[in-house]
């Protein structure tokens, strides 16, 4: 089986005390942040501008926002980094730093620069279901997430 045809292994990891850094605050970053706040108590967002939704999460104590441009030093002590900026060079730099320092990284704009992928997530209490189509069929993954959500009587997130 080729790497392209090989499905991804589902792995559930405790990140509750891990330092997670999201660089960027756009649409994709916000989706990742919304997901991550339920799984870690140490989530930092680095972006020069953020929207009211993220400011509200900070006021609730769920995230820390550093309103600034990314600098390499910002991720040196991270355990997990999400590169979700709209700047290719910045995302590339984040990826390089993480690889050199052994930090788990996900570059949202480049499937080949991800140590892990975000599944579609459906939660009900302590039940967590992750769905992926191995990056090949987002529509199928979304439809499956919706069907599982219906089974669990959960509203869309």
Coordinates of N, CA and C in Angstrom, one line a residue:
X1 N 0.9 -1.2 0.0 CA 0.0 0.0 0.0 C 0.9 1.2 0.0
X2 N 0.6 2.2 -0.9 CA 1.4 3.4 -0.9 C 1.0 4.3 0.2
X3 N 1.9 5.3 0.5 CA 1.6 6.2 1.6 C 0.3 7.0 1.3
X4 N 0.1 7.3 0.0 CA -1.1 8.1 -0.3 C -2.4 7.3 0.0
X5 N -2.3 6.0 -0.2 CA -3.5 5.1 0.0 C -3.7 4.7 1.5
X6 N -2.7 4.9 2.3 CA -2.7 4.4 3.7 C -3.5 5.4 4.5
X7 N -4.5 4.8 5.3 CA -5.3 5.7 6.1 C -4.5 6.1 7.3
X8 N -5.0 7.2 8.0 CA -4.3 7.7 9.2 C -4.7 6.9 10.4
X9 N -3.8 6.7 11.3 CA -4.0 6.0 12.6 C -4.7 7.0 13.6
X10 N -5.8 6.6 14.1 CA -6.5 7.5 15.1 C -5.8 7.3 16.5
X11 N -5.3 8.4 17.0 CA -4.6 8.4 18.3 C -5.1 9.5 19.2
X12 N -5.6 9.1 20.4 CA -6.1 10.1 21.3 C -5.0 10.4 22.4
X13 N -4.7 11.6 22.6 CA -3.6 12.1 23.4 C -4.1 13.1 24.4
X14 N -3.6 12.9 25.7 CA -3.9 13.9 26.7 C -3.0 15.1 26.6
X15 N -3.6 16.2 26.2 CA -2.9 17.5 26.1 C -3.3 18.5 27.1
X16 N -4.0 18.0 28.2 CA -4.6 18.9 29.1 C -3.6 19.8 29.8
X17 N -2.4 19.4 30.0 CA -1.3 20.2 30.6 C -0.2 20.6 29.7
X18 N -0.4 20.3 28.4 CA 0.6 20.6 27.4 C 0.4 22.1 27.0
X19 N 1.6 22.7 26.6 CA 1.5 24.1 26.1 C 1.2 24.0 24.6
X20 N 0.1 24.5 24.2 CA -0.4 24.5 22.8 C -0.3 26.0 22.3
X21 N 0.3 26.2 21.2 CA 0.4 27.6 20.6 C -0.2 27.5 19.2
X22 N -1.1 28.5 19.0 CA -1.7 28.7 17.7 C -1.2 30.0 17.2
X23 N -0.5 30.0 16.0 CA -0.1 31.2 15.4 C -1.0 31.6 14.3
X24 N -1.8 32.7 14.5 CA -2.8 33.1 13.6 C -4.1 33.2 14.3
X25 N -5.0 34.0 13.7 CA -6.4 34.1 14.3 C -7.5 34.2 13.3
X26 N -7.2 33.7 12.1 CA -8.2 33.8 11.0 C -9.2 32.6 11.1
X27 N -9.9 32.4 10.1 CA -11.0 31.4 10.1 C -10.6 30.0 10.5
X28 N -9.5 29.5 9.9 CA -9.0 28.2 10.2 C -8.5 28.1 11.6
X29 N -7.7 29.1 12.0 CA -7.2 29.2 13.4 C -8.3 29.2 14.4
X30 N -9.4 29.9 14.2 CA -10.5 30.0 15.1 C -11.1 28.6 15.2
X31 N -11.3 27.9 14.1 CA -11.9 26.5 14.2 C -11.0 25.7 15.1
X32 N -9.7 25.7 14.9 CA -8.8 24.9 15.7 C -8.8 25.3 17.2
X33 N -8.9 26.6 17.4 CA -8.9 27.1 18.8 C -10.2 26.6 19.5
X34 N -11.3 26.8 18.8 CA -12.6 26.3 19.3 C -12.6 24.8 19.8
X35 N -11.9 24.0 19.0 CA -11.7 22.6 19.3 C -10.8 22.4 20.5
X36 N -9.7 23.1 20.4 CA -8.6 22.9 21.4 C -9.0 23.3 22.8
X37 N -9.8 24.4 23.0 CA -10.1 24.9 24.3 C -10.7 23.8 25.2
X38 N -11.4 22.8 24.6 CA -12.0 21.8 25.5 C -11.0 20.7 25.9
X39 N -9.8 20.8 25.4 CA -8.8 19.7 25.6 C -7.5 20.2 26.3
X40 N -7.3 21.5 26.4 CA -6.1 21.9 27.1 C -6.4 23.2 27.9
X41 N -5.6 23.4 29.0 CA -5.8 24.6 29.8 C -4.7 25.5 29.6
X42 N -3.8 25.2 28.6 CA -2.6 26.1 28.3 C -2.6 26.4 26.8
X43 N -3.5 27.2 26.4 CA -3.6 27.5 24.9 C -3.2 29.0 24.7
X44 N -2.2 29.2 23.9 CA -1.8 30.6 23.6 C -2.0 30.9 22.1
X45 N -2.6 32.0 21.8 CA -2.8 32.5 20.5 C -1.9 33.7 20.2
X46 N -1.2 33.6 19.1 CA -0.3 34.7 18.7 C -0.8 35.3 17.4
X47 N -1.2 36.5 17.4 CA -1.7 37.2 16.2 C -1.7 38.7 16.5
X48 N -1.4 39.5 15.5 CA -1.4 41.0 15.7 C -2.9 41.5 15.9
X49 N -3.8 40.8 15.4 CA -5.2 41.2 15.5 C -6.1 40.0 15.8
X50 N -7.1 40.1 16.7 CA -8.0 39.0 17.0 C -9.4 39.5 17.0
X51 N -10.3 38.6 16.8 CA -11.7 39.1 16.8 C -12.4 39.0 18.2
X52 N -13.6 39.5 18.3 CA -14.3 39.5 19.6 C -14.5 38.1 20.2
X53 N -14.7 37.1 19.3 CA -14.9 35.7 19.8 C -13.7 35.2 20.6
X54 N -12.5 35.5 20.1 CA -11.3 35.1 20.8 C -11.0 35.9 22.0
X55 N -11.3 37.2 22.0 CA -11.2 38.1 23.2 C -12.1 37.6 24.3
X56 N -13.3 37.1 23.9 CA -14.2 36.5 24.9 C -13.7 35.3 25.5
X57 N -13.0 34.4 24.7 CA -12.4 33.2 25.3 C -11.3 33.6 26.2
X58 N -10.6 34.6 25.9 CA -9.5 35.1 26.8 C -10.1 35.6 28.1
X59 N -11.2 36.4 28.0 CA -11.9 36.9 29.2 C -12.4 35.8 30.1
X60 N -12.7 34.7 29.5 CA -13.2 33.5 30.3 C -12.1 32.7 30.8
X61 N -10.8 33.1 30.5 CA -9.6 32.4 31.0 C -9.3 31.1 30.3
X62 N -9.9 31.0 29.1 CA -9.7 29.7 28.3 C -8.5 29.8 27.4
X63 N -8.0 31.0 27.0 CA -6.9 31.2 26.2 C -6.1 32.4 26.6
X64 N -4.8 32.4 26.2 CA -4.0 33.6 26.4 C -3.7 34.2 25.0
X65 N -4.0 35.5 24.8 CA -3.7 36.1 23.5 C -2.5 37.0 23.6
X66 N -1.5 36.8 22.7 CA -0.4 37.7 22.6 C -0.6 38.4 21.3
X67 N -1.0 39.7 21.4 CA -1.3 40.5 20.2 C 0.0 41.1 19.7
X68 N 0.6 40.3 18.8 CA 1.9 40.7 18.2 C 2.2 39.8 17.0
X69 N 3.2 40.2 16.3 CA 3.8 39.4 15.2 C 4.5 38.2 15.8
X70 N 4.4 37.0 15.2 CA 5.1 35.8 15.6 C 6.6 36.1 15.6
X71 N 7.3 35.6 16.6 CA 8.8 35.5 16.6 C 9.1 34.1 17.0
X72 N 10.2 33.6 16.5 CA 10.6 32.2 16.8 C 10.6 31.9 18.3
X73 N 11.0 32.8 19.1 CA 11.1 32.5 20.6 C 9.7 32.2 21.2
X74 N 8.6 32.6 20.5 CA 7.3 32.4 21.0 C 6.9 30.9 21.1
X75 N 7.6 30.1 20.3 CA 7.2 28.7 20.3 C 8.3 27.7 20.9
X76 N 9.4 28.3 21.4 CA 10.5 27.4 21.9 C 10.0 26.5 23.0
X77 N 9.1 26.9 23.9 CA 8.7 26.0 25.0 C 7.3 25.3 24.8
X78 N 6.9 25.4 23.5 CA 5.6 24.7 23.2 C 5.7 23.2 23.1
X79 N 4.6 22.5 23.3 CA 4.6 21.1 23.1 C 3.9 20.8 21.8
X80 N 3.0 21.7 21.4 CA 2.2 21.5 20.2 C 2.0 22.8 19.5
X81 N 2.2 22.9 18.2 CA 2.1 24.2 17.5 C 1.2 24.1 16.3
X82 N 0.3 25.0 16.1 CA -0.5 25.1 14.9 C -0.1 26.4 14.2
X83 N 0.4 26.2 13.0 CA 0.7 27.3 12.1 C -0.5 27.6 11.2
X84 N -1.2 28.7 11.5 CA -2.4 29.0 10.8 C -2.5 30.4 10.3
X85 N -1.3 30.9 9.9 CA -1.3 32.3 9.4 C -1.6 32.3 7.9
X86 N -1.8 33.5 7.3 CA -2.0 33.6 5.9 C -0.7 33.9 5.2
X87 N 0.4 33.8 5.9 CA 1.7 34.1 5.3 C 2.5 32.8 5.2
X88 N 2.8 32.4 3.9 CA 3.5 31.2 3.6 C 4.9 31.1 4.3
X89 N 5.6 32.2 4.3 CA 7.0 32.3 4.9 C 6.9 32.1 6.4
X90 N 5.9 32.7 7.0 CA 5.8 32.5 8.5 C 5.5 31.1 8.8
X91 N 4.5 30.5 8.1 CA 4.2 29.1 8.3 C 5.4 28.2 8.1
X92 N 6.2 28.5 7.1 CA 7.4 27.7 6.8 C 8.4 27.8 7.9
X93 N 8.6 29.0 8.4 CA 9.5 29.2 9.6 C 9.0 28.5 10.8
X94 N 7.8 28.6 11.1 CA 7.2 27.8 12.2 C 7.5 26.3 12.1
X95 N 7.2 25.8 10.9 CA 7.5 24.4 10.6 C 9.0 24.0 10.9
X96 N 9.9 24.8 10.3 CA 11.3 24.6 10.5 C 11.7 24.6 11.9
X97 N 11.3 25.6 12.7 CA 11.7 25.7 14.1 C 11.1 24.5 14.8
X98 N 9.9 24.1 14.6 CA 9.3 23.0 15.3 C 10.1 21.7 15.0
X99 N 10.4 21.5 13.7 CA 11.1 20.2 13.3 C 12.5 20.2 14.0
X100 N 13.2 21.3 14.0 CA 14.5 21.4 14.6 C 14.4 21.1 16.1
X101 N 13.4 21.6 16.8 CA 13.2 21.5 18.2 C 12.4 20.3 18.7
X102 N 11.9 19.5 17.8 CA 11.2 18.3 18.2 C 9.8 18.6 18.7
X103 N 9.2 19.7 18.2 CA 7.9 20.1 18.6 C 6.9 19.6 17.6
X104 N 5.8 19.0 18.1 CA 4.8 18.5 17.2 C 4.1 19.7 16.5
X105 N 3.9 19.6 15.2 CA 3.4 20.8 14.5 C 2.4 20.4 13.4
X106 N 1.5 21.3 13.2 CA 0.5 21.2 12.1 C 0.5 22.5 11.4
X107 N 0.8 22.5 10.1 CA 0.7 23.7 9.2 C -0.6 23.5 8.4
X108 N -1.5 24.4 8.8 CA -2.9 24.2 8.2 C -2.9 24.3 6.7
X109 N -2.0 25.0 6.1 CA -2.1 25.2 4.7 C -1.3 24.2 3.9
X110 N -0.6 23.2 4.6 CA 0.2 22.3 3.9 C 0.1 20.9 4.5
X111 N -0.6 20.0 3.9 CA -0.8 18.7 4.4 C 0.5 17.9 4.6
X112 N 1.5 18.2 3.8 CA 2.8 17.6 4.0 C 3.6 18.1 5.1
X113 N 3.2 19.1 5.8 CA 4.0 19.7 6.9 C 3.2 19.6 8.2
X114 N 2.6 18.4 8.4 CA 1.8 18.1 9.6 C 2.2 16.8 10.2
X115 N 2.5 16.9 11.5 CA 2.8 15.7 12.3 C 1.5 15.0 12.7
X116 N 0.4 15.8 12.6 CA -0.9 15.2 13.0 C -1.9 16.0 12.2
X117 N -3.1 15.5 12.1 CA -4.2 16.2 11.4 C -5.4 16.3 12.4
X118 N -6.1 17.4 12.2 CA -7.3 17.6 13.0 C -8.5 16.8 12.4
X119 N -9.0 15.9 13.2 CA -10.2 15.2 12.8 C -11.5 16.1 13.0
X120 N -12.5 15.7 12.4 CA -13.8 16.2 12.8 C -14.1 15.6 14.1
X121 N -14.5 16.5 15.1 CA -14.7 16.0 16.4 C -16.2 16.1 16.9
X122 N -16.7 15.1 17.4 CA -18.0 15.1 18.0 C -17.9 14.7 19.5
X123 N -18.4 15.5 20.4 CA -18.3 15.2 21.8 C -19.7 15.1 22.5
X124 N -19.8 14.2 23.4 CA -20.9 14.2 24.3 C -20.4 13.7 25.6
X125 N -20.3 14.6 26.6 CA -19.8 14.3 27.9 C -18.3 13.9 27.7
X126 N -18.0 12.7 28.2 CA -16.6 12.2 28.0 C -16.4 11.4 26.8
X127 N -17.4 11.2 26.0 CA -17.3 10.5 24.7 C -16.8 11.4 23.7
X128 N -15.7 11.1 23.0 CA -15.1 11.9 22.0 C -14.9 11.0 20.7
X129 N -15.5 11.4 19.6 CA -15.3 10.7 18.4 C -14.6 11.6 17.4
X130 N -13.5 11.0 16.8 CA -12.8 11.8 15.8 C -13.0 11.1 14.4
X131 N -13.2 11.9 13.4 CA -13.5 11.4 12.1 C -12.5 12.0 11.1
X132 N -11.9 11.2 10.2 CA -11.1 11.8 9.2 C -11.2 10.9 7.9
X133 N -11.0 11.5 6.8 CA -11.0 10.8 5.5 C -9.6 10.8 5.0
X134 N -8.6 10.9 5.9 CA -7.2 10.9 5.6 C -6.8 12.0 4.7
X135 N -7.5 13.2 4.9 CA -7.2 14.3 4.1 C -7.6 14.3 2.6
X136 N -8.4 13.3 2.3 CA -8.7 13.1 0.9 C -10.2 13.5 0.5
X137 N -11.1 13.5 1.5 CA -12.5 13.7 1.2 C -13.1 14.5 2.4
X138 N -12.9 15.8 2.4 CA -13.4 16.5 3.6 C -15.0 16.5 3.6
X139 N -15.6 16.4 2.5 CA -17.1 16.4 2.5 C -17.6 15.1 3.1
X140 N -16.9 14.0 2.8 CA -17.4 12.7 3.4 C -17.1 12.7 5.0
X141 N -16.0 13.3 5.4 CA -15.7 13.4 6.8 C -16.8 14.3 7.5
X142 N -17.1 15.4 6.9 CA -18.1 16.3 7.4 C -19.5 15.6 7.5
X143 N -19.9 14.9 6.5 CA -21.2 14.3 6.5 C -21.2 13.2 7.6
X144 N -20.1 12.5 7.7 CA -20.1 11.4 8.8 C -20.1 12.1 10.2
X145 N -19.4 13.2 10.4 CA -19.5 13.9 11.6 C -20.9 14.3 11.9
X146 N -21.6 14.8 10.9 CA -23.0 15.3 11.1 C -23.9 14.1 11.5
X147 N -23.7 13.0 10.9 CA -24.5 11.8 11.2 C -24.3 11.3 12.6
X148 N -23.0 11.3 13.0 CA -22.7 10.9 14.4 C -23.3 11.9 15.4
X149 N -23.2 13.2 15.1 CA -23.7 14.2 15.9 C -25.2 14.0 16.1
X150 N -25.9 13.7 15.0 CA -27.4 13.4 15.1 C -27.6 12.2 16.0
X151 N -26.8 11.2 15.8 CA -27.0 10.0 16.7 C -26.9 10.3 18.2
X152 N -26.0 11.3 18.5 CA -25.7 11.7 19.8 C -26.6 12.8 20.3
X153 N -27.4 13.3 19.3 CA -28.3 14.5 19.6 C -27.5 15.7 20.1
X154 N -26.4 16.0 19.3 CA -25.6 17.1 19.7 C -25.8 18.2 18.6
X155 N -25.8 19.5 19.0 CA -25.8 20.6 18.0 C -24.5 20.7 17.3
X156 N -24.5 21.3 16.1 CA -23.3 21.5 15.3 C -22.4 22.5 16.1
X157 N -21.1 22.2 16.0 CA -20.1 23.1 16.6 C -19.5 24.0 15.6

